[in-house]
Amino acid sequence: MSLIDAYNEAANGDPSIFAIPFYLVFILWELYLSAKQKLNLYVKKDSFASLSMGIGSVIIGILTKTLFYLLFTFIYQFRIFNFSMDWVMWIVLFLADDFSFYWHHRLSHQVRILWAAHIHHHSSQRFNFTTALRQSWGEPFYKFFFWAWLPLIGFSPISVLVMHSFSLVYQFFQHTETVKKLRLLGSIFNTPSHHRVHHATQIKYLDKNHAGTLIIWDRL
């Protein structure tokens, strides 16, 4: 497979690109709400830094996702099982993807060299939708190694990238102070209140709630 073919396949497996207009709509909505209610959620320079890092992350991701797609395709040749991607397997893949993200995220807080890459996401002095876009430029070069076991057990490379992208879209909506505690939903899923704790700087809150979509891994 050529690099061009790998790029095309990786791009097709990244629905998060199509979510960018929705990100902008929600950022504008939060800006309006902040101004109307005098919430002081946004600072111009801080938001500009977040958006700039997000653009850089997308550009770097074009390269790294292409390379990891090639790696996953190579690994997939040695798969243990042949899964037919029916709805049951998509549920299993959803759980496997979220479990992979949990360990990637948790170790990014506990292993110093990984924290050196991840800390940029936590560098904002504000917590708003632009903070979700403040992504590290270093993480894309190694993060997908945490997902490499999925093509080995039988999930196709394209399905792994698609599920990972849907997870990222969900996580965007966790970066806001405008949504209060969602008690019933928060017993199973990661919510903005869970993620506010994760981004807090008080000692008692550090290294809590590493969830992507499901909070069950943290509860376990």
GROMACS .gro file of C-alpha atoms in nm:
model
  220
    1MET     CA    1   0.000   0.000   0.000
    2SER     CA    2   0.136   0.343  -0.097
    3LEU     CA    3   0.143   0.647   0.131
    4ILE     CA    4  -0.124   0.811  -0.086
    5ASP     CA    5  -0.354   0.510  -0.050
    6ALA     CA    6  -0.290   0.500   0.325
    7TYR     CA    7  -0.364   0.872   0.354
    8ASN     CA    8  -0.693   0.834   0.164
    9GLU     CA    9  -0.800   0.542   0.384
   10ALA     CA   10  -0.699   0.723   0.706
   11ALA     CA   11  -0.887   1.035   0.593
   12ASN     CA   12  -1.199   0.828   0.524
   13GLY     CA   13  -1.171   0.689   0.875
   14ASP     CA   14  -1.170   1.031   1.040
   15PRO     CA   15  -1.529   1.160   1.075
   16SER     CA   16  -1.406   1.411   1.335
   17ILE     CA   17  -1.306   1.640   1.045
   18PHE     CA   18  -1.674   1.675   0.953
   19ALA     CA   19  -1.749   1.779   1.311
   20ILE     CA   20  -1.536   2.096   1.286
   21PRO     CA   21  -1.830   2.321   1.175
   22PHE     CA   22  -2.030   2.196   1.474
   23TYR     CA   23  -1.734   2.275   1.702
   24LEU     CA   24  -1.736   2.632   1.575
   25VAL     CA   25  -2.112   2.664   1.628
   26PHE     CA   26  -2.085   2.548   1.989
   27ILE     CA   27  -1.787   2.776   2.054
   28LEU     CA   28  -1.988   3.074   1.927
   29TRP     CA   29  -2.288   2.966   2.134
   30GLU     CA   30  -2.070   2.942   2.448
   31LEU     CA   31  -1.914   3.282   2.372
   32TYR     CA   32  -2.262   3.434   2.348
   33LEU     CA   33  -2.372   3.267   2.672
   34SER     CA   34  -2.056   3.380   2.849
   35ALA     CA   35  -2.107   3.740   2.742
   36LYS     CA   36  -2.479   3.741   2.821
   37GLN     CA   37  -2.438   3.591   3.169
   38LYS     CA   38  -2.099   3.758   3.238
   39LEU     CA   39  -1.935   3.419   3.301
   40ASN     CA   40  -1.588   3.530   3.183
   41LEU     CA   41  -1.526   3.192   3.019
   42TYR     CA   42  -1.309   3.325   2.738
   43VAL     CA   43  -0.986   3.523   2.714
   44LYS     CA   44  -0.884   3.619   2.361
   45LYS     CA   45  -0.516   3.518   2.379
   46ASP     CA   46  -0.594   3.193   2.559
   47SER     CA   47  -0.858   3.092   2.304
   48PHE     CA   48  -0.632   3.189   2.014
   49ALA     CA   49  -0.358   2.966   2.157
   50SER     CA   50  -0.604   2.675   2.188
   51LEU     CA   51  -0.731   2.716   1.833
   52SER     CA   52  -0.376   2.743   1.696
   53MET     CA   53  -0.274   2.424   1.874
   54GLY     CA   54  -0.583   2.253   1.739
   55ILE     CA   55  -0.498   2.349   1.381
   56GLY     CA   56  -0.140   2.229   1.427
   57SER     CA   57  -0.264   1.901   1.572
   58VAL     CA   58  -0.489   1.840   1.270
   59ILE     CA   59  -0.199   1.903   1.030
   60ILE     CA   60   0.037   1.673   1.223
   61GLY     CA   61  -0.241   1.416   1.251
   62ILE     CA   62  -0.257   1.389   0.871
   63LEU     CA   63   0.094   1.244   0.879
   64THR     CA   64   0.072   1.034   1.192
   65LYS     CA   65  -0.267   0.877   1.115
   66THR     CA   66  -0.139   0.781   0.773
   67LEU     CA   67   0.168   0.614   0.924
   68PHE     CA   68  -0.033   0.437   1.192
   69TYR     CA   69  -0.283   0.320   0.933
   70LEU     CA   70   0.007   0.153   0.753
   71LEU     CA   71   0.122  -0.003   1.081
   72PHE     CA   72  -0.230  -0.125   1.167
   73THR     CA   73  -0.267  -0.271   0.817
   74PHE     CA   74   0.057  -0.463   0.865
   75ILE     CA   75  -0.052  -0.591   1.207
   76TYR     CA   76  -0.397  -0.684   1.071
   77GLN     CA   77  -0.234  -0.947   0.847
   78PHE     CA   78  -0.156  -1.146   1.163
   79ARG     CA   79  -0.499  -1.103   1.323
   80ILE     CA   80  -0.612  -1.372   1.564
   81PHE     CA   81  -0.982  -1.357   1.470
   82ASN     CA   82  -1.186  -1.257   1.165
   83PHE     CA   83  -1.465  -1.032   1.288
   84SER     CA   84  -1.771  -0.954   1.081
   85MET     CA   85  -1.854  -0.599   1.181
   86ASP     CA   86  -2.215  -0.643   1.285
   87TRP     CA   87  -2.371  -0.434   1.561
   88VAL     CA   88  -2.237  -0.664   1.836
   89MET     CA   89  -1.879  -0.620   1.714
   90TRP     CA   90  -1.924  -0.242   1.694
   91ILE     CA   91  -2.029  -0.243   2.060
   92VAL     CA   92  -1.725  -0.456   2.149
   93LEU     CA   93  -1.503  -0.220   1.949
   94PHE     CA   94  -1.658   0.080   2.127
   95LEU     CA   95  -1.566  -0.073   2.465
   96ALA     CA   96  -1.218  -0.174   2.345
   97ASP     CA   97  -1.152   0.172   2.202
   98ASP     CA   98  -1.264   0.344   2.521
   99PHE     CA   99  -1.054   0.107   2.733
  100SER     CA  100  -0.751   0.188   2.515
  101PHE     CA  101  -0.812   0.561   2.553
  102TYR     CA  102  -0.843   0.525   2.930
  103TRP     CA  103  -0.499   0.367   2.962
  104HIS     CA  104  -0.342   0.607   2.715
  105HIS     CA  105  -0.484   0.900   2.912
  106ARG     CA  106  -0.408   0.761   3.256
  107LEU     CA  107  -0.047   0.679   3.169
  108SER     CA  108  -0.012   1.023   3.008
  109HIS     CA  109  -0.065   1.160   3.359
  110GLN     CA  110   0.152   0.908   3.541
  111VAL     CA  111   0.456   0.859   3.313
  112ARG     CA  112   0.672   1.170   3.301
  113ILE     CA  113   0.777   1.158   2.937
  114LEU     CA  114   0.413   1.109   2.832
  115TRP     CA  115   0.304   1.390   3.064
  116ALA     CA  116   0.560   1.616   2.894
  117ALA     CA  117   0.354   1.573   2.574
  118HIS     CA  118   0.009   1.576   2.733
  119ILE     CA  119   0.057   1.874   2.967
  120HIS     CA  120  -0.015   2.118   2.684
  121HIS     CA  121  -0.379   2.016   2.690
  122HIS     CA  122  -0.391   2.121   3.057
  123SER     CA  123  -0.208   2.451   3.011
  124SER     CA  124  -0.512   2.674   2.960
  125GLN     CA  125  -0.630   2.905   3.238
  126ARG     CA  126  -0.987   2.870   3.112
  127PHE     CA  127  -1.218   2.572   3.063
  128ASN     CA  128  -1.430   2.610   2.753
  129PHE     CA  129  -1.491   2.444   2.418
  130THR     CA  130  -1.170   2.587   2.269
  131THR     CA  131  -0.977   2.406   2.545
  132ALA     CA  132  -1.087   2.078   2.385
  133LEU     CA  133  -0.895   2.181   2.073
  134ARG     CA  134  -0.576   2.260   2.269
  135GLN     CA  135  -0.415   1.934   2.163
  136SER     CA  136  -0.054   1.829   2.198
  137TRP     CA  137   0.165   1.823   1.888
  138GLY     CA  138   0.370   1.539   2.037
  139GLU     CA  139   0.099   1.289   2.133
  140PRO     CA  140  -0.002   1.200   1.774
  141PHE     CA  141   0.341   1.043   1.720
  142TYR     CA  142   0.289   0.772   1.984
  143LYS     CA  143  -0.070   0.758   2.107
  144PHE     CA  144  -0.199   0.506   1.854
  145PHE     CA  145   0.041   0.242   1.989
  146PHE     CA  146  -0.219   0.203   2.266
  147TRP     CA  147  -0.467   0.094   1.998
  148ALA     CA  148  -0.232  -0.144   1.813
  149TRP     CA  149  -0.377  -0.450   1.989
  150LEU     CA  150  -0.714  -0.395   1.820
  151PRO     CA  151  -0.611  -0.488   1.462
  152LEU     CA  152  -0.414  -0.777   1.611
  153ILE     CA  153  -0.726  -0.934   1.761
  154GLY     CA  154  -0.925  -0.878   1.441
  155PHE     CA  155  -1.069  -0.526   1.410
  156SER     CA  156  -0.999  -0.369   1.073
  157PRO     CA  157  -0.771  -0.061   1.072
  158ILE     CA  158  -1.043   0.159   0.926
  159SER     CA  159  -1.296   0.060   1.194
  160VAL     CA  160  -1.041   0.137   1.468
  161LEU     CA  161  -0.978   0.487   1.330
  162VAL     CA  162  -1.351   0.555   1.284
  163MET     CA  163  -1.433   0.458   1.643
  164HIS     CA  164  -1.141   0.661   1.777
  165SER     CA  165  -1.269   0.968   1.589
  166PHE     CA  166  -1.621   0.934   1.726
  167SER     CA  167  -1.470   0.920   2.075
  168LEU     CA  168  -1.283   1.246   2.014
  169VAL     CA  169  -1.603   1.416   1.897
  170TYR     CA  170  -1.780   1.309   2.218
  171GLN     CA  171  -1.492   1.436   2.429
  172PHE     CA  172  -1.511   1.783   2.275
  173PHE     CA  173  -1.845   1.837   2.449
  174GLN     CA  174  -1.698   1.760   2.792
  175HIS     CA  175  -1.499   2.084   2.792
  176THR     CA  176  -1.753   2.333   2.922
  177GLU     CA  177  -1.866   2.496   3.244
  178THR     CA  178  -2.213   2.571   3.109
  179VAL     CA  179  -2.347   2.219   3.169
  180LYS     CA  180  -2.408   2.133   3.532
  181LYS     CA  181  -2.392   1.790   3.694
  182LEU     CA  182  -2.576   1.518   3.501
  183ARG     CA  183  -2.639   1.269   3.778
  184LEU     CA  184  -2.804   0.978   3.594
  185LEU     CA  185  -2.592   1.007   3.279
  186GLY     CA  186  -2.281   1.060   3.491
  187SER     CA  187  -2.315   0.721   3.657
  188ILE     CA  188  -2.205   0.556   3.330
  189PHE     CA  189  -2.072   0.822   3.092
  190ASN     CA  190  -1.803   1.085   3.115
  191THR     CA  191  -1.973   1.425   3.158
  192PRO     CA  192  -1.857   1.789   3.174
  193SER     CA  193  -1.866   1.781   3.554
  194HIS     CA  194  -1.642   1.471   3.558
  195HIS     CA  195  -1.402   1.637   3.317
  196ARG     CA  196  -1.395   1.965   3.510
  197VAL     CA  197  -1.259   1.763   3.801
  198HIS     CA  198  -0.998   1.614   3.568
  199HIS     CA  199  -0.878   1.961   3.465
  200ALA     CA  200  -0.883   2.103   3.818
  201THR     CA  201  -0.554   2.208   3.980
  202GLN     CA  202  -0.639   2.150   4.347
  203ILE     CA  203  -0.430   1.869   4.497
  204LYS     CA  204  -0.729   1.653   4.594
  205TYR     CA  205  -0.854   1.648   4.233
  206LEU     CA  206  -0.527   1.571   4.053
  207ASP     CA  207  -0.513   1.264   3.829
  208LYS     CA  208  -0.883   1.186   3.857
  209ASN     CA  209  -1.136   1.089   3.587
  210HIS     CA  210  -0.928   0.975   3.290
  211ALA     CA  211  -1.237   0.862   3.101
  212GLY     CA  212  -1.299   0.918   2.734
  213THR     CA  213  -1.663   0.824   2.688
  214LEU     CA  214  -1.741   0.587   2.977
  215ILE     CA  215  -1.666   0.671   3.340
  216ILE     CA  216  -1.688   0.300   3.437
  217TRP     CA  217  -1.311   0.246   3.397
  218ASP     CA  218  -1.243   0.514   3.658
  219ARG     CA  219  -1.506   0.369   3.887
  220LEU     CA  220  -1.350   0.024   3.856
   0.00000   0.00000   0.00000
